[in-house]
mmCIF file of C-alpha atoms and ligand atoms in Angstrom:
data_model
loop_
_atom_site.group_PDB
_atom_site.id
_atom_site.type_symbol
_atom_site.label_atom_id
_atom_site.label_comp_id
_atom_site.label_asym_id
_atom_site.label_seq_id
_atom_site.Cartn_x
_atom_site.Cartn_y
_atom_site.Cartn_z
ATOM 1 C CA MET O 23 -17.844 -3.869 6.799
ATOM 2 C CA SER O 24 -16.306 -3.768 10.224
ATOM 3 C CA LEU O 25 -12.634 -3.306 10.873
ATOM 4 C CA LYS O 26 -10.531 -6.387 11.446
ATOM 5 C CA PRO O 27 -8.291 -6.345 14.521
ATOM 6 C CA TYR O 28 -5.074 -5.999 12.465
ATOM 7 C CA GLN O 29 -6.610 -3.059 10.560
ATOM 8 C CA ARG O 30 -7.606 -1.296 13.766
ATOM 9 C CA ASP O 31 -4.134 -1.949 15.201
ATOM 10 C CA PHE O 32 -2.520 -0.632 12.015
ATOM 11 C CA ILE O 33 -4.434 2.665 12.153
ATOM 12 C CA THR O 34 -3.563 3.110 15.852
ATOM 13 C CA PHE O 35 0.067 2.334 15.028
ATOM 14 C CA ALA O 36 0.144 4.739 12.048
ATOM 15 C CA ILE O 37 -1.340 7.567 14.136
ATOM 16 C CA LYS O 38 1.171 6.891 16.934
ATOM 17 C CA HIS O 39 4.063 7.262 14.468
ATOM 18 C CA SER O 40 2.467 10.328 12.835
ATOM 19 C CA ALA O 41 2.511 8.399 9.565
ATOM 20 C CA LEU O 42 -1.244 9.013 9.511
ATOM 21 C CA ARG O 43 -2.123 12.585 10.341
ATOM 22 C CA PHE O 44 -5.313 14.600 10.317
ATOM 23 C CA GLY O 45 -5.475 18.290 9.478
ATOM 24 C CA THR O 46 -5.323 20.193 6.197
ATOM 25 C CA PHE O 47 -2.909 18.949 3.544
ATOM 26 C CA THR O 48 -2.406 19.951 -0.070
ATOM 27 C CA LEU O 49 -1.720 16.862 -2.184
ATOM 28 C CA LYS O 50 0.359 16.628 -5.347
ATOM 29 C CA SER O 51 -2.965 16.493 -7.214
ATOM 30 C CA GLY O 52 -3.837 19.923 -5.763
ATOM 31 C CA ARG O 53 -6.654 18.454 -3.674
ATOM 32 C CA ILE O 54 -6.983 19.682 -0.102
ATOM 33 C CA SER O 55 -7.128 16.547 2.008
ATOM 34 C CA PRO O 56 -8.192 16.242 5.672
ATOM 35 C CA TYR O 57 -5.695 13.433 6.174
ATOM 36 C CA PHE O 58 -2.238 12.462 5.026
ATOM 37 C CA PHE O 59 -0.338 9.191 5.053
ATOM 38 C CA ASN O 60 3.463 9.032 4.928
ATOM 39 C CA ALA O 61 4.960 5.560 5.371
ATOM 40 C CA GLY O 62 8.446 7.114 5.469
ATOM 41 C CA LEU O 63 7.788 7.857 9.145
ATOM 42 C CA PHE O 64 7.923 4.174 10.081
ATOM 43 C CA ASN O 65 11.636 4.730 10.381
ATOM 44 C CA THR O 66 12.823 2.670 13.337
ATOM 45 C CA GLY O 67 13.564 -1.038 13.634
ATOM 46 C CA SER O 68 10.541 -1.688 15.782
ATOM 47 C CA ALA O 69 8.191 0.316 13.535
ATOM 48 C CA LEU O 70 9.465 -1.499 10.440
ATOM 49 C CA SER O 71 9.041 -4.845 12.145
ATOM 50 C CA SER O 72 5.424 -4.013 13.032
ATOM 51 C CA LEU O 73 4.783 -2.703 9.543
ATOM 52 C CA GLY O 74 5.979 -5.994 8.024
ATOM 53 C CA SER O 75 3.537 -7.825 10.306
ATOM 54 C CA PHE O 76 0.639 -5.704 9.071
ATOM 55 C CA TYR O 77 1.513 -6.367 5.425
ATOM 56 C CA ALA O 78 1.807 -10.088 6.165
ATOM 57 C CA SER O 79 -1.616 -10.072 7.871
ATOM 58 C CA ALA O 80 -3.189 -8.290 4.893
ATOM 59 C CA ILE O 81 -1.664 -10.833 2.489
ATOM 60 C CA GLN O 82 -2.884 -13.772 4.550
ATOM 61 C CA ASP O 83 -6.306 -12.214 4.949
ATOM 62 C CA SER O 84 -6.656 -11.702 1.180
ATOM 63 C CA GLY O 85 -5.975 -15.355 0.373
ATOM 64 C CA VAL O 86 -4.035 -14.330 -2.759
ATOM 65 C CA ALA O 87 -1.883 -17.099 -4.292
ATOM 66 C CA PHE O 88 1.684 -16.064 -5.118
ATOM 67 C CA ASP O 89 5.228 -17.421 -5.438
ATOM 68 C CA VAL O 90 7.512 -14.405 -4.940
ATOM 69 C CA ILE O 91 7.100 -10.982 -3.316
ATOM 70 C CA PHE O 92 8.733 -8.010 -5.034
ATOM 71 C CA GLY O 93 9.511 -4.536 -3.650
ATOM 72 C CA PRO O 94 9.954 -1.656 -6.134
ATOM 73 C CA ALA O 95 12.990 0.523 -5.299
ATOM 74 C CA TYR O 96 13.397 2.387 -3.147
ATOM 75 C CA LYS O 97 10.612 2.459 -0.642
ATOM 76 C CA GLY O 98 9.462 -1.037 -1.547
ATOM 77 C CA ILE O 99 12.809 -2.540 -0.485
ATOM 78 C CA PRO O 100 12.462 -2.384 3.317
ATOM 79 C CA LEU O 101 8.762 -3.148 2.937
ATOM 80 C CA VAL O 102 9.292 -6.370 0.998
ATOM 81 C CA SER O 103 12.127 -7.410 3.320
ATOM 82 C CA SER O 104 10.141 -6.876 6.512
ATOM 83 C CA THR O 105 7.073 -8.552 4.999
ATOM 84 C CA ALA O 106 9.156 -11.617 4.058
ATOM 85 C CA ILE O 107 10.420 -11.827 7.645
ATOM 86 C CA ALA O 108 6.910 -11.506 9.088
ATOM 87 C CA LEU O 109 5.488 -14.138 6.700
ATOM 88 C CA SER O 110 8.194 -16.504 7.908
ATOM 89 C CA THR O 111 8.119 -15.809 11.647
ATOM 90 C CA GLU O 112 4.377 -15.248 12.074
ATOM 91 C CA HIS O 113 2.771 -17.351 9.333
ATOM 92 C CA ASN O 114 5.333 -20.093 8.805
ATOM 93 C CA LEU O 115 5.649 -19.155 5.106
ATOM 94 C CA ASP O 116 9.195 -19.028 3.782
ATOM 95 C CA VAL O 117 8.583 -16.831 0.744
ATOM 96 C CA PRO O 118 11.263 -15.806 -1.790
ATOM 97 C CA TYR O 119 11.617 -12.046 -2.143
ATOM 98 C CA SER O 120 13.419 -9.654 -4.455
ATOM 99 C CA PHE O 121 13.677 -6.024 -5.469
ATOM 100 C CA ASN O 122 15.060 -3.991 -8.338
ATOM 101 C CA ARG O 123 17.912 -1.546 -8.612
ATOM 102 C CA LYS O 124 16.988 1.850 -10.004
ATOM 103 C CA GLU O 125 20.423 2.046 -11.656
ATOM 104 C CA ILE O 126 21.650 -0.770 -13.892
ATOM 105 C CA LYS O 127 24.744 -2.474 -12.490
ATOM 106 C CA ASP O 128 27.184 -3.619 -15.179
ATOM 107 C CA HIS O 129 29.858 -5.235 -13.000
ATOM 108 C CA GLY O 130 29.887 -8.020 -10.405
ATOM 109 C CA GLU O 131 26.735 -10.098 -10.657
ATOM 110 C CA GLY O 132 25.189 -7.406 -12.909
ATOM 111 C CA GLY O 133 21.492 -7.113 -13.653
ATOM 112 C CA ASN O 134 18.831 -5.012 -12.059
ATOM 113 C CA ILE O 135 17.180 -7.555 -9.752
ATOM 114 C CA VAL O 136 18.488 -8.392 -6.301
ATOM 115 C CA GLY O 137 17.237 -11.434 -4.425
ATOM 116 C CA ALA O 138 15.109 -14.358 -5.552
ATOM 117 C CA PRO O 139 14.559 -14.876 -9.296
ATOM 118 C CA LEU O 140 11.268 -13.517 -10.631
ATOM 119 C CA ILE O 141 9.541 -16.799 -11.426
ATOM 120 C CA GLY O 142 5.833 -17.600 -11.333
ATOM 121 C CA LYS O 143 3.221 -15.467 -9.633
ATOM 122 C CA ILE O 144 4.551 -12.164 -8.314
ATOM 123 C CA LEU O 145 3.015 -10.009 -5.601
ATOM 124 C CA ILE O 146 4.312 -6.427 -5.377
ATOM 125 C CA ILE O 147 4.735 -4.793 -1.967
ATOM 126 C CA ASP O 148 4.714 -0.975 -1.968
ATOM 127 C CA ASP O 149 3.615 1.864 0.292
ATOM 128 C CA VAL O 150 0.976 3.565 -1.864
ATOM 129 C CA ILE O 151 -0.284 3.776 -5.428
ATOM 130 C CA THR O 152 -0.894 7.282 -6.709
ATOM 131 C CA ALA O 153 -0.976 7.429 -10.511
ATOM 132 C CA GLY O 154 0.166 3.820 -10.921
ATOM 133 C CA THR O 155 3.491 4.664 -12.579
ATOM 134 C CA ALA O 156 5.624 2.601 -10.182
ATOM 135 C CA ILE O 157 3.397 -0.443 -10.681
ATOM 136 C CA ARG O 158 3.528 -0.126 -14.480
ATOM 137 C CA GLU O 159 7.328 0.076 -14.281
ATOM 138 C CA SER O 160 7.465 -2.997 -12.046
ATOM 139 C CA LEU O 161 5.121 -4.829 -14.375
ATOM 140 C CA ALA O 162 7.533 -4.206 -17.255
ATOM 141 C CA ILE O 163 10.357 -5.759 -15.188
ATOM 142 C CA ILE O 164 8.202 -8.742 -14.156
ATOM 143 C CA SER O 165 7.003 -9.361 -17.731
ATOM 144 C CA ALA O 166 10.578 -9.141 -19.036
ATOM 145 C CA HIS O 167 11.354 -12.104 -16.741
ATOM 146 C CA ASN O 168 8.341 -14.018 -18.081
ATOM 147 C CA ALA O 169 6.771 -13.922 -14.646
ATOM 148 C CA GLN O 170 3.174 -12.990 -13.902
ATOM 149 C CA LEU O 171 2.026 -10.069 -11.768
ATOM 150 C CA VAL O 172 -0.944 -11.255 -9.690
ATOM 151 C CA GLY O 173 -1.351 -8.415 -7.247
ATOM 152 C CA VAL O 174 -0.066 -5.450 -5.308
ATOM 153 C CA VAL O 175 -0.189 -4.844 -1.563
ATOM 154 C CA VAL O 176 -0.183 -1.267 -0.296
ATOM 155 C CA ALA O 177 -0.592 0.202 3.161
ATOM 156 C CA VAL O 178 -3.413 2.658 2.431
ATOM 157 C CA ASP O 179 -5.916 2.841 -0.433
ATOM 158 C CA ARG O 180 -7.216 6.419 -0.546
ATOM 159 C CA GLN O 181 -10.156 5.237 -2.726
ATOM 160 C CA GLU O 182 -10.237 8.470 -4.664
ATOM 161 C CA LYS O 183 -10.814 9.332 -8.281
ATOM 162 C CA GLY O 184 -7.932 9.722 -10.661
ATOM 163 C CA ILE O 185 -8.384 11.767 -13.794
ATOM 164 C CA GLY O 186 -11.596 9.915 -14.609
ATOM 165 C CA GLU O 187 -14.255 8.513 -12.289
ATOM 166 C CA LYS O 188 -12.267 5.438 -11.304
ATOM 167 C CA SER O 189 -9.318 5.307 -8.933
ATOM 168 C CA ALA O 190 -5.856 4.598 -10.301
ATOM 169 C CA ILE O 191 -6.005 1.367 -8.274
ATOM 170 C CA ARG O 192 -9.261 0.224 -9.901
ATOM 171 C CA GLU O 193 -7.888 1.088 -13.331
ATOM 172 C CA LEU O 194 -4.787 -1.020 -12.678
ATOM 173 C CA GLU O 195 -6.945 -3.891 -11.436
ATOM 174 C CA MET O 196 -9.100 -3.835 -14.539
ATOM 175 C CA GLN O 197 -6.358 -3.212 -17.076
ATOM 176 C CA TYR O 198 -3.956 -5.872 -15.828
ATOM 177 C CA LYS O 199 -6.411 -8.269 -14.155
ATOM 178 C CA ILE O 200 -4.612 -7.997 -10.855
ATOM 179 C CA LYS O 201 -5.802 -7.658 -7.286
ATOM 180 C CA VAL O 202 -4.784 -4.629 -5.228
ATOM 181 C CA ILE O 203 -4.833 -5.397 -1.513
ATOM 182 C CA SER O 204 -4.516 -2.669 1.092
ATOM 183 C CA ILE O 205 -3.975 -2.945 4.825
ATOM 184 C CA VAL O 206 -6.645 -0.243 5.155
ATOM 185 C CA THR O 207 -8.806 1.956 2.942
ATOM 186 C CA LEU O 208 -10.189 5.469 3.418
ATOM 187 C CA GLU O 209 -13.444 3.802 4.430
ATOM 188 C CA ASP O 210 -11.638 1.872 7.166
ATOM 189 C CA ILE O 211 -10.054 5.076 8.457
ATOM 190 C CA ILE O 212 -13.481 6.747 8.578
ATOM 191 C CA ASP O 213 -14.898 3.687 10.411
ATOM 192 C CA TYR O 214 -12.028 3.907 12.883
ATOM 193 C CA ILE O 215 -12.707 7.584 13.645
ATOM 194 C CA ARG O 216 -16.395 6.775 14.082
ATOM 195 C CA GLU O 217 -15.566 3.834 16.374
ATOM 196 C CA GLN O 218 -13.377 6.023 18.541
ATOM 197 C CA GLY O 219 -16.372 8.339 18.967
ATOM 198 C CA GLY O 220 -14.025 11.302 18.655
ATOM 199 C CA ASP O 221 -14.150 14.669 16.989
ATOM 200 C CA ASP O 222 -17.340 15.131 14.923
ATOM 201 C CA GLU O 223 -15.824 17.996 12.932
ATOM 202 C CA HIS O 224 -13.045 15.760 11.878
ATOM 203 C CA LEU O 225 -15.383 12.940 10.839
ATOM 204 C CA LYS O 226 -17.433 15.464 8.863
ATOM 205 C CA ASP O 227 -14.319 16.655 6.968
ATOM 206 C CA MET O 228 -13.372 13.074 6.107
ATOM 207 C CA GLU O 229 -16.880 12.247 4.904
ATOM 208 C CA GLU O 230 -17.067 15.425 2.840
ATOM 209 C CA TYR O 231 -13.752 14.603 1.231
ATOM 210 C CA ARG O 232 -14.994 11.123 0.396
ATOM 211 C CA LEU O 233 -18.183 12.545 -1.126
ATOM 212 C CA LYS O 234 -16.204 15.008 -3.225
ATOM 213 C CA TYR O 235 -13.351 12.827 -4.456
ATOM 214 C CA GLY O 236 -14.227 9.270 -3.450
ATOM 215 C CA VAL O 237 -14.826 6.549 -5.996
ATOM 216 C CA LYS O 238 -18.214 4.899 -6.307
ATOM 217 C CA GLU O 239 -17.556 1.152 -6.435
HETATM 218 O O1 LIG Q 11 1.641 5.355 -8.340
HETATM 219 P P1 LIG Q 11 2.782 6.339 -8.500
HETATM 220 O O2 LIG Q 11 2.322 7.636 -9.104
HETATM 221 O O3 LIG Q 11 3.957 5.746 -9.193
HETATM 222 O O4 LIG Q 11 3.230 6.788 -7.044
HETATM 223 C C1 LIG Q 11 3.530 5.868 -6.021
HETATM 224 C C2 LIG Q 11 4.985 5.506 -6.024
HETATM 225 O O5 LIG Q 11 5.755 6.700 -5.795
HETATM 226 C C3 LIG Q 11 6.634 6.477 -4.695
HETATM 227 O O6 LIG Q 11 7.851 5.999 -5.106
HETATM 228 P P2 LIG Q 11 8.864 6.819 -6.017
HETATM 229 O O7 LIG Q 11 8.612 6.469 -7.442
HETATM 230 O O8 LIG Q 11 8.767 8.269 -5.654
HETATM 231 O O9 LIG Q 11 10.273 6.216 -5.637
HETATM 232 P P3 LIG Q 11 10.990 5.997 -4.213
HETATM 233 O O10 LIG Q 11 10.404 4.721 -3.654
HETATM 234 O O11 LIG Q 11 12.419 5.848 -4.578
HETATM 235 O O12 LIG Q 11 10.679 7.185 -3.340
HETATM 236 C C4 LIG Q 11 5.930 5.415 -3.868
HETATM 237 O O13 LIG Q 11 6.818 4.701 -3.029
HETATM 238 C C5 LIG Q 11 5.291 4.526 -4.900
HETATM 239 O O14 LIG Q 11 6.167 3.530 -5.368
#
């Protein structure tokens, strides 16, 4: 599958902000990865604005039906906010959004949700899924409000095995019957490097990593 323009632009943008880097990185899993993604580096107003646009494009492209977007604290909070703005300004969709508090607030308005009520079909906006813990925690919050989780949008899907043969993302999709949408996948990043006709060594490292740890879907 060829890259869509917004996916190509996202990878260029992520490299420019050093949020996507190539080299040798040791992951929490202990795996040695030839690339690393850190959304925390989109840390200026303009970068956040662009990031929201990319999430909004991925949502529109997926065609997923939803009522409310939800950002898990903390990193999901600016992501859901900027995505809501981009959906409104660029896609003419005025979507309710909310996020949770990590600490329960027992004064003032109380509760652990800030923003729109969790009603109907909920789409989570987060940076990445690793083991799936954050999504399971969000699902518990969404279910407690009698709302329905329909999907999750992340920036990058590394498409790699978890403990078993499947990725944590695929396991979540199957277990909870949800759709995980990503702006780009590992495959897209490899396609991008190939398209740029750059460093063969680098492409080889990425392909080897995919062979070793990638999921077969
Ligand atoms: O799939 P998982 O194994 O849960 O890992 C991914 C989650 O971990 C990070 O958040 P974290 O829970 O560290 O909280 P933060 O947003 O406050 O940094 C990240 O933003 C995801 O939400």
